[in-house]
Coordinates of N, CA and C in Angstrom, one line a residue:
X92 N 0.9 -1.2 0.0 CA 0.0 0.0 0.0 C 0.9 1.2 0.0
X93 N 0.1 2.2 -0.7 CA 1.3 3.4 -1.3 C 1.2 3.9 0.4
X94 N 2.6 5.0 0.8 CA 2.8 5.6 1.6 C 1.1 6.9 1.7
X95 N 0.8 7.5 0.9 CA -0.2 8.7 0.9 C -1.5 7.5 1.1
X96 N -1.7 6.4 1.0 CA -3.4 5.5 1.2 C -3.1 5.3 2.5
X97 N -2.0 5.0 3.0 CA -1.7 4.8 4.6 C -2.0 6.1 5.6
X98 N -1.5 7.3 5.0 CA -1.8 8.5 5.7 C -2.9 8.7 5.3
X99 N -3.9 8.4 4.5 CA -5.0 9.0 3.9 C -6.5 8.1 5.3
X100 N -5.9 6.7 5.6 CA -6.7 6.1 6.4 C -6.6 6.7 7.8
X101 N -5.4 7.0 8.1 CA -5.2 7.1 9.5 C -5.9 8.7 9.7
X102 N -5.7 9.2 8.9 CA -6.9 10.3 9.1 C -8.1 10.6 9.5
X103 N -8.9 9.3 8.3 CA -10.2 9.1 8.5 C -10.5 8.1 9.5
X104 N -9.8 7.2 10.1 CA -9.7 6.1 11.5 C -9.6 7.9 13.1
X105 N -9.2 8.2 12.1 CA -8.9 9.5 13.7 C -10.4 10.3 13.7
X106 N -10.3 10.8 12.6 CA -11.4 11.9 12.6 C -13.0 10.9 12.9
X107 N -13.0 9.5 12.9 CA -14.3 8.5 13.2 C -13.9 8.4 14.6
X108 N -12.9 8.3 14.9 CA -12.6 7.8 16.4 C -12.8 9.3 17.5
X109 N -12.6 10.5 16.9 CA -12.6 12.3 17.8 C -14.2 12.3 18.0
X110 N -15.3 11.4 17.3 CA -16.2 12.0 17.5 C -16.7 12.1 19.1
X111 N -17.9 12.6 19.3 CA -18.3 12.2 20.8 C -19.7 12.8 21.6
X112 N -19.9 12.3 22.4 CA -21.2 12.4 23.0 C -21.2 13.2 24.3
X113 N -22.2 13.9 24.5 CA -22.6 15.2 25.7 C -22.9 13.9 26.2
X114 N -23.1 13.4 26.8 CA -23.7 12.0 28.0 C -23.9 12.2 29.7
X115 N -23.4 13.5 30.0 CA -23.4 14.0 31.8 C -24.0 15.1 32.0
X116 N -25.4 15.2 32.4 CA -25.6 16.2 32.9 C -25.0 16.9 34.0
X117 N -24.7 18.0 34.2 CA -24.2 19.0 35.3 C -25.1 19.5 35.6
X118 N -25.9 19.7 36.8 CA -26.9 20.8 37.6 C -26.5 21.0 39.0
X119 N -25.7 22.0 39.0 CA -25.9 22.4 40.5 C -24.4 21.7 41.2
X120 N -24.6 20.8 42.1 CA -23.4 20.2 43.2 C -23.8 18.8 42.8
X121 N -24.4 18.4 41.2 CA -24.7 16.8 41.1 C -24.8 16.8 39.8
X122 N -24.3 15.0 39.5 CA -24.2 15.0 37.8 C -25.5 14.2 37.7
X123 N -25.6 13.5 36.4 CA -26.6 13.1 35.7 C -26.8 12.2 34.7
X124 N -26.6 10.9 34.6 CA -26.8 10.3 32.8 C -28.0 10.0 32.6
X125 N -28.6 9.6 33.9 CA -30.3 9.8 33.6 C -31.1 10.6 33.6
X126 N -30.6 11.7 33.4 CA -31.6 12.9 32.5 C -31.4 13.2 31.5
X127 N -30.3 12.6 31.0 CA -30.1 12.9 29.3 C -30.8 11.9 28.2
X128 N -31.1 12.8 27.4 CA -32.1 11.6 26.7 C -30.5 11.4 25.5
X129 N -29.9 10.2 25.6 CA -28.5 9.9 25.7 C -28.5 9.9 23.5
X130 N -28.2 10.2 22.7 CA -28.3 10.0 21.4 C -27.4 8.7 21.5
X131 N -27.9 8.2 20.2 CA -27.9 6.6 20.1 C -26.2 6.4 19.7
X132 N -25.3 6.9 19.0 CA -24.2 6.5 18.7 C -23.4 8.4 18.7
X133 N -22.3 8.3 18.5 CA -21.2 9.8 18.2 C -21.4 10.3 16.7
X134 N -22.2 9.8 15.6 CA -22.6 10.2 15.0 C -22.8 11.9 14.7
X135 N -22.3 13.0 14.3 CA -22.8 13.9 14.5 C -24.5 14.3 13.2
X136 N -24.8 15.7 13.5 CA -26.3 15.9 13.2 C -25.9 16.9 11.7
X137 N -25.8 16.9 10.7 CA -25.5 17.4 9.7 C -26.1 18.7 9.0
X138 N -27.7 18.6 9.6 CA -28.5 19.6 8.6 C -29.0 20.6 9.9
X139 N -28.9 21.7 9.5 CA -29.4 23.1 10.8 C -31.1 23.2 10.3
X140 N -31.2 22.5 9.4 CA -32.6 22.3 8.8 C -33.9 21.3 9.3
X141 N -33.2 20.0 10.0 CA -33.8 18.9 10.6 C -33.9 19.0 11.8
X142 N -35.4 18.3 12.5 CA -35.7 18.2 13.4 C -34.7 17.7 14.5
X143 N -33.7 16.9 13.9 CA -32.4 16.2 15.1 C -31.7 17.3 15.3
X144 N -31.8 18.5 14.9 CA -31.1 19.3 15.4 C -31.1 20.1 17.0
X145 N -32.4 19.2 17.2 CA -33.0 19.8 18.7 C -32.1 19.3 19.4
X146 N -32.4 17.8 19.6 CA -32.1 17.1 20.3 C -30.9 15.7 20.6
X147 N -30.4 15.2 19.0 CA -29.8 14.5 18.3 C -30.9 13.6 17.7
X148 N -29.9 12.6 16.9 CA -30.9 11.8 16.2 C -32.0 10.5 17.5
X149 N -32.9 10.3 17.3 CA -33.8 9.3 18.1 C -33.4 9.4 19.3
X150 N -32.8 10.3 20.0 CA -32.2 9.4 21.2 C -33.1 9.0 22.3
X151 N -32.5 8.7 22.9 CA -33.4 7.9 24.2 C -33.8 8.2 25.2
X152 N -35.4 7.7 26.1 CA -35.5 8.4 26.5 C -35.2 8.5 28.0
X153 N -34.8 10.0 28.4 CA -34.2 10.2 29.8 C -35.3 9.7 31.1
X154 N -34.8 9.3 32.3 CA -35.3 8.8 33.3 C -35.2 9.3 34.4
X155 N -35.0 10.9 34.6 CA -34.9 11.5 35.5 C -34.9 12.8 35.3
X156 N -35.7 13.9 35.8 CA -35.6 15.3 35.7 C -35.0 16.0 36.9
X157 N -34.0 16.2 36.8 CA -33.2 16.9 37.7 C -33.8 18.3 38.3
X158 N -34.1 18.5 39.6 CA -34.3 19.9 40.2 C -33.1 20.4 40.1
X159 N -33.1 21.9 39.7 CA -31.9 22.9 40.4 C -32.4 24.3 40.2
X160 N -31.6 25.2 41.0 CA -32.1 26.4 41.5 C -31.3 27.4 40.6
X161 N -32.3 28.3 40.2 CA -32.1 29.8 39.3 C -30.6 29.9 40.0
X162 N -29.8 30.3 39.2 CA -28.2 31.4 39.6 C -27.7 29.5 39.7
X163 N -27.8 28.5 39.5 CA -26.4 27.4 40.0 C -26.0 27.0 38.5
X164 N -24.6 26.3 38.7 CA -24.2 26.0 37.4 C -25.1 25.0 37.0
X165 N -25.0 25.2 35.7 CA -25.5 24.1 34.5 C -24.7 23.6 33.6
X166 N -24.5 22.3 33.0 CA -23.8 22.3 31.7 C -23.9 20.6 31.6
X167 N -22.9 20.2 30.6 CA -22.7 18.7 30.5 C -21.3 18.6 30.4
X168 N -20.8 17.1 30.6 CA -19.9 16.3 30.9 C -19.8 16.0 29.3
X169 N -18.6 15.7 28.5 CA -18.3 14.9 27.6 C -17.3 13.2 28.1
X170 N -17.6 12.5 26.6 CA -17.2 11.2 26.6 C -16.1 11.2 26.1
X171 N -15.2 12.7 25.6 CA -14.1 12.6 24.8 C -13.6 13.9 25.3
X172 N -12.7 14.5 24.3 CA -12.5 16.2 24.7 C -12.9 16.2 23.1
X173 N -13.2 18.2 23.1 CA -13.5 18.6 21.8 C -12.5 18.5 20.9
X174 N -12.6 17.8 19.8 CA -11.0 17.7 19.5 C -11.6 18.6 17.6
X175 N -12.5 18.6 17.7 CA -13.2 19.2 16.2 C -13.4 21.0 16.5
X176 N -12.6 21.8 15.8 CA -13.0 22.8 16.0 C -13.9 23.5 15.8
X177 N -15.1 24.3 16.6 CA -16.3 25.0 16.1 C -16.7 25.3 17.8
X178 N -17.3 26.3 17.3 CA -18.2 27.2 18.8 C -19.1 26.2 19.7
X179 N -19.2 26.8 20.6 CA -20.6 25.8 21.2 C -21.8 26.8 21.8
X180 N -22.6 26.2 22.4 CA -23.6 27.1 23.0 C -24.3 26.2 24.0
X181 N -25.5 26.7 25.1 CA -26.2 26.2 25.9 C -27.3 27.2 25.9
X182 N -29.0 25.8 25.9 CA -29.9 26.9 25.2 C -31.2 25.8 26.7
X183 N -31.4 26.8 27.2 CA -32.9 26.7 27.9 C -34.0 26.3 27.0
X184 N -34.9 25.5 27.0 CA -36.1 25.3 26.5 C -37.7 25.0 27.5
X185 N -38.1 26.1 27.8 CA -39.3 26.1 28.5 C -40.3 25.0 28.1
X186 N -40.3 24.0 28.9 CA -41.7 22.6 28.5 C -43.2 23.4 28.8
X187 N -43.9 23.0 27.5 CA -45.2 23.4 28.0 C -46.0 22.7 29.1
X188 N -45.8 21.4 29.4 CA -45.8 21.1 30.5 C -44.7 20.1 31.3
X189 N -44.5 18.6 30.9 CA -43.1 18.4 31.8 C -42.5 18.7 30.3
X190 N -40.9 18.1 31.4 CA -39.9 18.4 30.3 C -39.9 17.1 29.8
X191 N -40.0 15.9 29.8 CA -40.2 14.5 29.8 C -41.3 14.5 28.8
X192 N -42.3 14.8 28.8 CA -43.3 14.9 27.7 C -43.2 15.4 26.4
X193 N -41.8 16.6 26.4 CA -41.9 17.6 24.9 C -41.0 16.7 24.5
X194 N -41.1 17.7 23.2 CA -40.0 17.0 22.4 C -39.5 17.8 21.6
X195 N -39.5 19.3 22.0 CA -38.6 20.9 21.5 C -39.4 21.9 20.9
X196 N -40.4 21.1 20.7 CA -40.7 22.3 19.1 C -41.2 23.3 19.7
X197 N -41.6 24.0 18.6 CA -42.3 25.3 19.3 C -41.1 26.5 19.7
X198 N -41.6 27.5 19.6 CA -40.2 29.1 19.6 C -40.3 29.2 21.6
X199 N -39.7 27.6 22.3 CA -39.6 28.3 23.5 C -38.4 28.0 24.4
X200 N -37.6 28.3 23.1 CA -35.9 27.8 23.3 C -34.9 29.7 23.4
X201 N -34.1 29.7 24.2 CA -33.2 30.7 24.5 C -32.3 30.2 24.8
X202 N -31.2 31.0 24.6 CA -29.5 31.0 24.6 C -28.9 31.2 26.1
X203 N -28.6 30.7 26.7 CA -27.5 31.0 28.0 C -26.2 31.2 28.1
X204 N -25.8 30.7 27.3 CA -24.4 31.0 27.1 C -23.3 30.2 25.7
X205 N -22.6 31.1 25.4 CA -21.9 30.5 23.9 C -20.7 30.7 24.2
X206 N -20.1 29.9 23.6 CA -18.3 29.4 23.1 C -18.1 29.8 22.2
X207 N -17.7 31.4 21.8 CA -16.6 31.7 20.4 C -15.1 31.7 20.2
X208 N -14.7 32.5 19.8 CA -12.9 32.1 19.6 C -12.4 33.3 19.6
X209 N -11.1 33.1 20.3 CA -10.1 34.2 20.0 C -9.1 33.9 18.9
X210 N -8.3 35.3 19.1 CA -7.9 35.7 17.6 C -6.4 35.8 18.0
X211 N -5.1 36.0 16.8 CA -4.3 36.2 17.6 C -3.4 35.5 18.6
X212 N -3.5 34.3 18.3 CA -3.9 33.1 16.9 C -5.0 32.9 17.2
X213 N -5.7 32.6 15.7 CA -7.2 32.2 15.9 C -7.4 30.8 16.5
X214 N -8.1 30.9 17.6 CA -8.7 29.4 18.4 C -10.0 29.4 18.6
X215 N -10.7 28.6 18.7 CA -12.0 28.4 19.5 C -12.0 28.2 20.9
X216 N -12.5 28.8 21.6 CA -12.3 28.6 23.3 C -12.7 27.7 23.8
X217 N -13.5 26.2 23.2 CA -14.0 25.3 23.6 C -13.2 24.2 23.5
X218 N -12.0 24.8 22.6 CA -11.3 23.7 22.0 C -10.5 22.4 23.2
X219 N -10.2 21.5 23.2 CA -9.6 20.4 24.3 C -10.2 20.1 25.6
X220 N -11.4 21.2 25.6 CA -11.9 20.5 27.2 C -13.2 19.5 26.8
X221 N -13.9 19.1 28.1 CA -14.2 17.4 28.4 C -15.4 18.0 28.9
X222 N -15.7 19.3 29.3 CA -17.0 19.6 30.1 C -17.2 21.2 29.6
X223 N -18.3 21.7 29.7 CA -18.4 23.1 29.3 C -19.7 23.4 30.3
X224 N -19.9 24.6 31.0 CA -20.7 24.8 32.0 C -20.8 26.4 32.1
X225 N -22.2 26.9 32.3 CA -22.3 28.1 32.7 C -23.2 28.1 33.8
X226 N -24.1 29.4 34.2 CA -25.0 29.8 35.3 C -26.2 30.1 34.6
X227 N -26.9 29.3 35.8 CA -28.2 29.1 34.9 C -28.9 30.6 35.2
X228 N -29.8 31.9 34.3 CA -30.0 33.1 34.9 C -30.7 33.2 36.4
X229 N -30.1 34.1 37.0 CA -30.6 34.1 37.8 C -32.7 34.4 38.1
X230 N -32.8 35.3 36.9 CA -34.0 35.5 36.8 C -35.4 34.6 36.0
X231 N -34.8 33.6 35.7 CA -35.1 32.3 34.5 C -36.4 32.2 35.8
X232 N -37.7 32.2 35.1 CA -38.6 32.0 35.7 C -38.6 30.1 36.2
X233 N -39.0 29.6 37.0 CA -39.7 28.1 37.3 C -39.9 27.8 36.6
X234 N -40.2 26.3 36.4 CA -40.8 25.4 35.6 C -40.1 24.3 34.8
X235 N -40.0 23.6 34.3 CA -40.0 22.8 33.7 C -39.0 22.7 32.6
X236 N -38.1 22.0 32.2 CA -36.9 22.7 30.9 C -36.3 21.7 30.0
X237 N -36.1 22.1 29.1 CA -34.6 20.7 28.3 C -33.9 21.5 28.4
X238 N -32.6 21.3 28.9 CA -31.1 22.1 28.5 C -30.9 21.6 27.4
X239 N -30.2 22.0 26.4 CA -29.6 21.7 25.1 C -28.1 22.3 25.3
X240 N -27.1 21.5 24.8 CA -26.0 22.0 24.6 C -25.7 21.6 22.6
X241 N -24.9 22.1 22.6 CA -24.3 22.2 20.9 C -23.1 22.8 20.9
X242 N -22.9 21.5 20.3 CA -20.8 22.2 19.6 C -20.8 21.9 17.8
X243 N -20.3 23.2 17.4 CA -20.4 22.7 15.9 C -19.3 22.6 15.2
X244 N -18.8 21.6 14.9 CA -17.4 20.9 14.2 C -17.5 21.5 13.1
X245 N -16.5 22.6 12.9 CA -16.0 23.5 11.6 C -14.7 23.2 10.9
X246 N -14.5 21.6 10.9 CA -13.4 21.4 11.1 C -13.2 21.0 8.8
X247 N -14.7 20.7 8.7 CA -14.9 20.6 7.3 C -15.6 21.1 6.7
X248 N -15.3 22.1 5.8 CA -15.1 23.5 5.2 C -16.9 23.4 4.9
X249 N -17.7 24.2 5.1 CA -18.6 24.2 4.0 C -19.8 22.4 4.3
X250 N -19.2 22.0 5.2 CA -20.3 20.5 5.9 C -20.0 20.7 7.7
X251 N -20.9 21.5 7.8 CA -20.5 22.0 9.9 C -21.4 20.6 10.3
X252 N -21.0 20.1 11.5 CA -21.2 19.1 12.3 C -21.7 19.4 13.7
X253 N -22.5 18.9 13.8 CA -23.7 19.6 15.2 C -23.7 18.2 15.9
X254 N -22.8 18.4 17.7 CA -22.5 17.6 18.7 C -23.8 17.5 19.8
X255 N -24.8 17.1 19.7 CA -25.6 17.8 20.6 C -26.6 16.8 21.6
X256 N -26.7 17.0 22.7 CA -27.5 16.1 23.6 C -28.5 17.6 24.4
X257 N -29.6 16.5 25.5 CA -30.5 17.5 25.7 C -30.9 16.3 27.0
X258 N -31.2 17.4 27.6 CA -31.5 16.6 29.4 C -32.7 17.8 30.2
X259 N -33.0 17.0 31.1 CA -34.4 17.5 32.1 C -34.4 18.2 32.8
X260 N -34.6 18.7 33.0 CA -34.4 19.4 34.2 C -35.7 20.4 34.9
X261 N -35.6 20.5 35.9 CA -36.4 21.6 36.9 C -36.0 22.7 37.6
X262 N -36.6 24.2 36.8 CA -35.7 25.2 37.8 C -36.6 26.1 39.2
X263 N -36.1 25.7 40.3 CA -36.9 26.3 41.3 C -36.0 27.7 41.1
X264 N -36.9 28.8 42.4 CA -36.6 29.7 42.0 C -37.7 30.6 42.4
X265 N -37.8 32.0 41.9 CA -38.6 33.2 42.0 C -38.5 33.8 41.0
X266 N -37.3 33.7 40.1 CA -37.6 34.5 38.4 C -38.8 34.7 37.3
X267 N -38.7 35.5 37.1 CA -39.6 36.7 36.1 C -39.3 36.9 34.9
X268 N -38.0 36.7 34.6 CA -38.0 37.1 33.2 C -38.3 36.6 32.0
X269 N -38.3 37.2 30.8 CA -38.8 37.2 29.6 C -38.3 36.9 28.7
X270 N -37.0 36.2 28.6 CA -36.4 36.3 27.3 C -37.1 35.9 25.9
X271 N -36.6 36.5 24.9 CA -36.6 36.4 23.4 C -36.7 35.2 23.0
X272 N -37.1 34.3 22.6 CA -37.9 32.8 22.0 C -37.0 32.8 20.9
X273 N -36.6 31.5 20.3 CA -36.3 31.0 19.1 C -37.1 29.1 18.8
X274 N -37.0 28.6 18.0 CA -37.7 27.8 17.6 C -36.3 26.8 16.6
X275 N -36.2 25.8 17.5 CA -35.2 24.7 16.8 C -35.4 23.8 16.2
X276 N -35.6 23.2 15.0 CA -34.5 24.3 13.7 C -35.3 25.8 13.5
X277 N -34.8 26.5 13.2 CA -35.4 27.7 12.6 C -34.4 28.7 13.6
X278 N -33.7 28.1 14.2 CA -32.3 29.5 15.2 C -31.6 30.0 13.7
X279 N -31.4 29.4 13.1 CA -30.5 29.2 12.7 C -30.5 29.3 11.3
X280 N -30.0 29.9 10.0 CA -30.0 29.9 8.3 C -28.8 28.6 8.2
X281 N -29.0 28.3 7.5 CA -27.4 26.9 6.8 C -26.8 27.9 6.2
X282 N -26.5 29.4 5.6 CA -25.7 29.9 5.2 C -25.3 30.8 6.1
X283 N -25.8 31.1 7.5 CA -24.9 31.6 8.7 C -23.9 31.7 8.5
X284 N -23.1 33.1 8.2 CA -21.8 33.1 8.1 C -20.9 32.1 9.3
X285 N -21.3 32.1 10.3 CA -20.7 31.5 11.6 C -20.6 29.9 11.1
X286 N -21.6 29.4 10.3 CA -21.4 27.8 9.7 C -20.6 28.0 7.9
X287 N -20.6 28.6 7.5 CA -20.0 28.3 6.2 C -18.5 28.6 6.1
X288 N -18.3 29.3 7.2 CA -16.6 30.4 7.2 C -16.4 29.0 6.5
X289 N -14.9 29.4 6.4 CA -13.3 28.7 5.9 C -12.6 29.3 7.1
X290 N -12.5 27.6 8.2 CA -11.5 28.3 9.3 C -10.1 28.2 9.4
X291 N -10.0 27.6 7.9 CA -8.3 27.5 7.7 C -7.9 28.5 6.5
X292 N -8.5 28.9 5.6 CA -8.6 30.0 4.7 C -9.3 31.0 4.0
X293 N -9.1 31.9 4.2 CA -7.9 32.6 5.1 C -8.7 32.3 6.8
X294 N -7.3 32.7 7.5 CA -7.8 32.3 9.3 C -8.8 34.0 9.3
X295 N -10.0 33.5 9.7 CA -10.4 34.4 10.1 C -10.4 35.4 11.5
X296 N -10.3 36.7 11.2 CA -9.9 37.9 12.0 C -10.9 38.4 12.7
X297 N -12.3 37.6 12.7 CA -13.7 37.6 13.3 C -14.8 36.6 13.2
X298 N -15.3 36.5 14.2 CA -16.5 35.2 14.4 C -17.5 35.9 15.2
X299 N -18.8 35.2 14.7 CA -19.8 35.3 15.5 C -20.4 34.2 15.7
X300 N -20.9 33.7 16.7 CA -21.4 32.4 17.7 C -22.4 32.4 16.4
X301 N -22.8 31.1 16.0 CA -24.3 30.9 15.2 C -25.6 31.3 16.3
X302 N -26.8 31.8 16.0 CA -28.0 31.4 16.7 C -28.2 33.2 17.6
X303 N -29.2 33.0 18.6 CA -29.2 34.4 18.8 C -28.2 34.6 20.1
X304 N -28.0 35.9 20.7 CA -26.9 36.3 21.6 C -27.6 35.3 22.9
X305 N -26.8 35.5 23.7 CA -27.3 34.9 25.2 C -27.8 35.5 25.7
X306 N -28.9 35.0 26.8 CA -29.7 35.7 27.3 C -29.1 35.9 29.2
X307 N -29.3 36.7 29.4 CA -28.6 36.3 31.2 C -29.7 37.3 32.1
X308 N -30.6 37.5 31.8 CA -31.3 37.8 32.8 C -31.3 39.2 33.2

């Protein structure tokens, strides 16, 4: 076998092997694999257009809705580190009634917090870690939720790759606020400059997170 089919495999054996799964919920001072409705294989989600973009493809369903309180961390645990470069984000989804019952739709999803990149040298700030976590707002009214997390592999030019799991949760609390609604798929255009760039050419000297800004209350 020629020297370049040998390098040509070990590429595509690496780049099948980096893929990976959100599989740990984070809420508060306790983790979680049974609130995540766990996606079936590392597979990533291809189209910003498909309903799997909510939640991943079929996945399964979670067996536990986690309580936690307005203002504590939130986030998930990975099965690998990020090894595919692209932004990430963490998006609240209000259940019309449990969170166990929905299944996303509807415009009653918001942004909490995003992963973009610095410059100088250009990097993504999500790049090599194993967990990603923010605070959940302090003013995020009660009730009922799916967390969504998303990391989007920009690693191939012009085909972005969506990492994404979704878990239960319950936010106690006294919050009031109102944030701005988006509807998943529909955050997002497939020609978002933030999914089509070229992150190797030229390196770009600016980025914007896909989807709408974060909301913090």
């Amino acid at each position: 076998m020629k020297l370049t089919a040998i390098v040509s495999l070990a590429v595509l054996a690496h780049s099948a092997s980096a893929h990976y799964i959100w599989n740990t919920l984070i809420a508060g001072s306790t983790t979680s694999t049974a609130a995540v409705r766990q996606p079936i294989n590392n597979s990533p989600v291809t189209s910003v257009t498909s309903n799997d973009v909510r939640c991943n493809v079929s996945p399964g369903a979670a067996s536990q809705t986690v309580s936690v309180a307005s203002g504590s961390t939130i986030g998930f645990k990975l099965d690998n580190t990020l090894y595919h470069a692209g932004p990430a984000a963490i998006y609240l989804g209000k259940a019309p009634s449990t969170a166990a019952s929905w299944d996303g739709s509807g415009a009653n999803w918001f942004k909490i917090a995003e992963w973009g990149a610095n410059f100088n040298p250009f990097k993504f700030t999500d790049e090599g870690l194993s967990q990603l976590t923010t605070t959940i707002p302090s003013n995020t009214p009660p009730g009922e939720y799916l967390v969504r997390i998303e990391q989007i592999g920009l690693h191939v030019a012009g085909a972005p790759q969506w990492y994404i799991s979704c878990a239960q949760i319950k936010i106690t609390g006294s919050g009031s606020g109102n944030p701005s609604k988006v509807s998943i798929p529909g955050y997002v255009s497939a020609s978002d400059p933030g999914l089509t760039v070229n992150i190797y050419n030229p390196i770009p000297t600016s980025y914007t997170v896909p989807g709408p800004r974060p909301w913090r209350g």
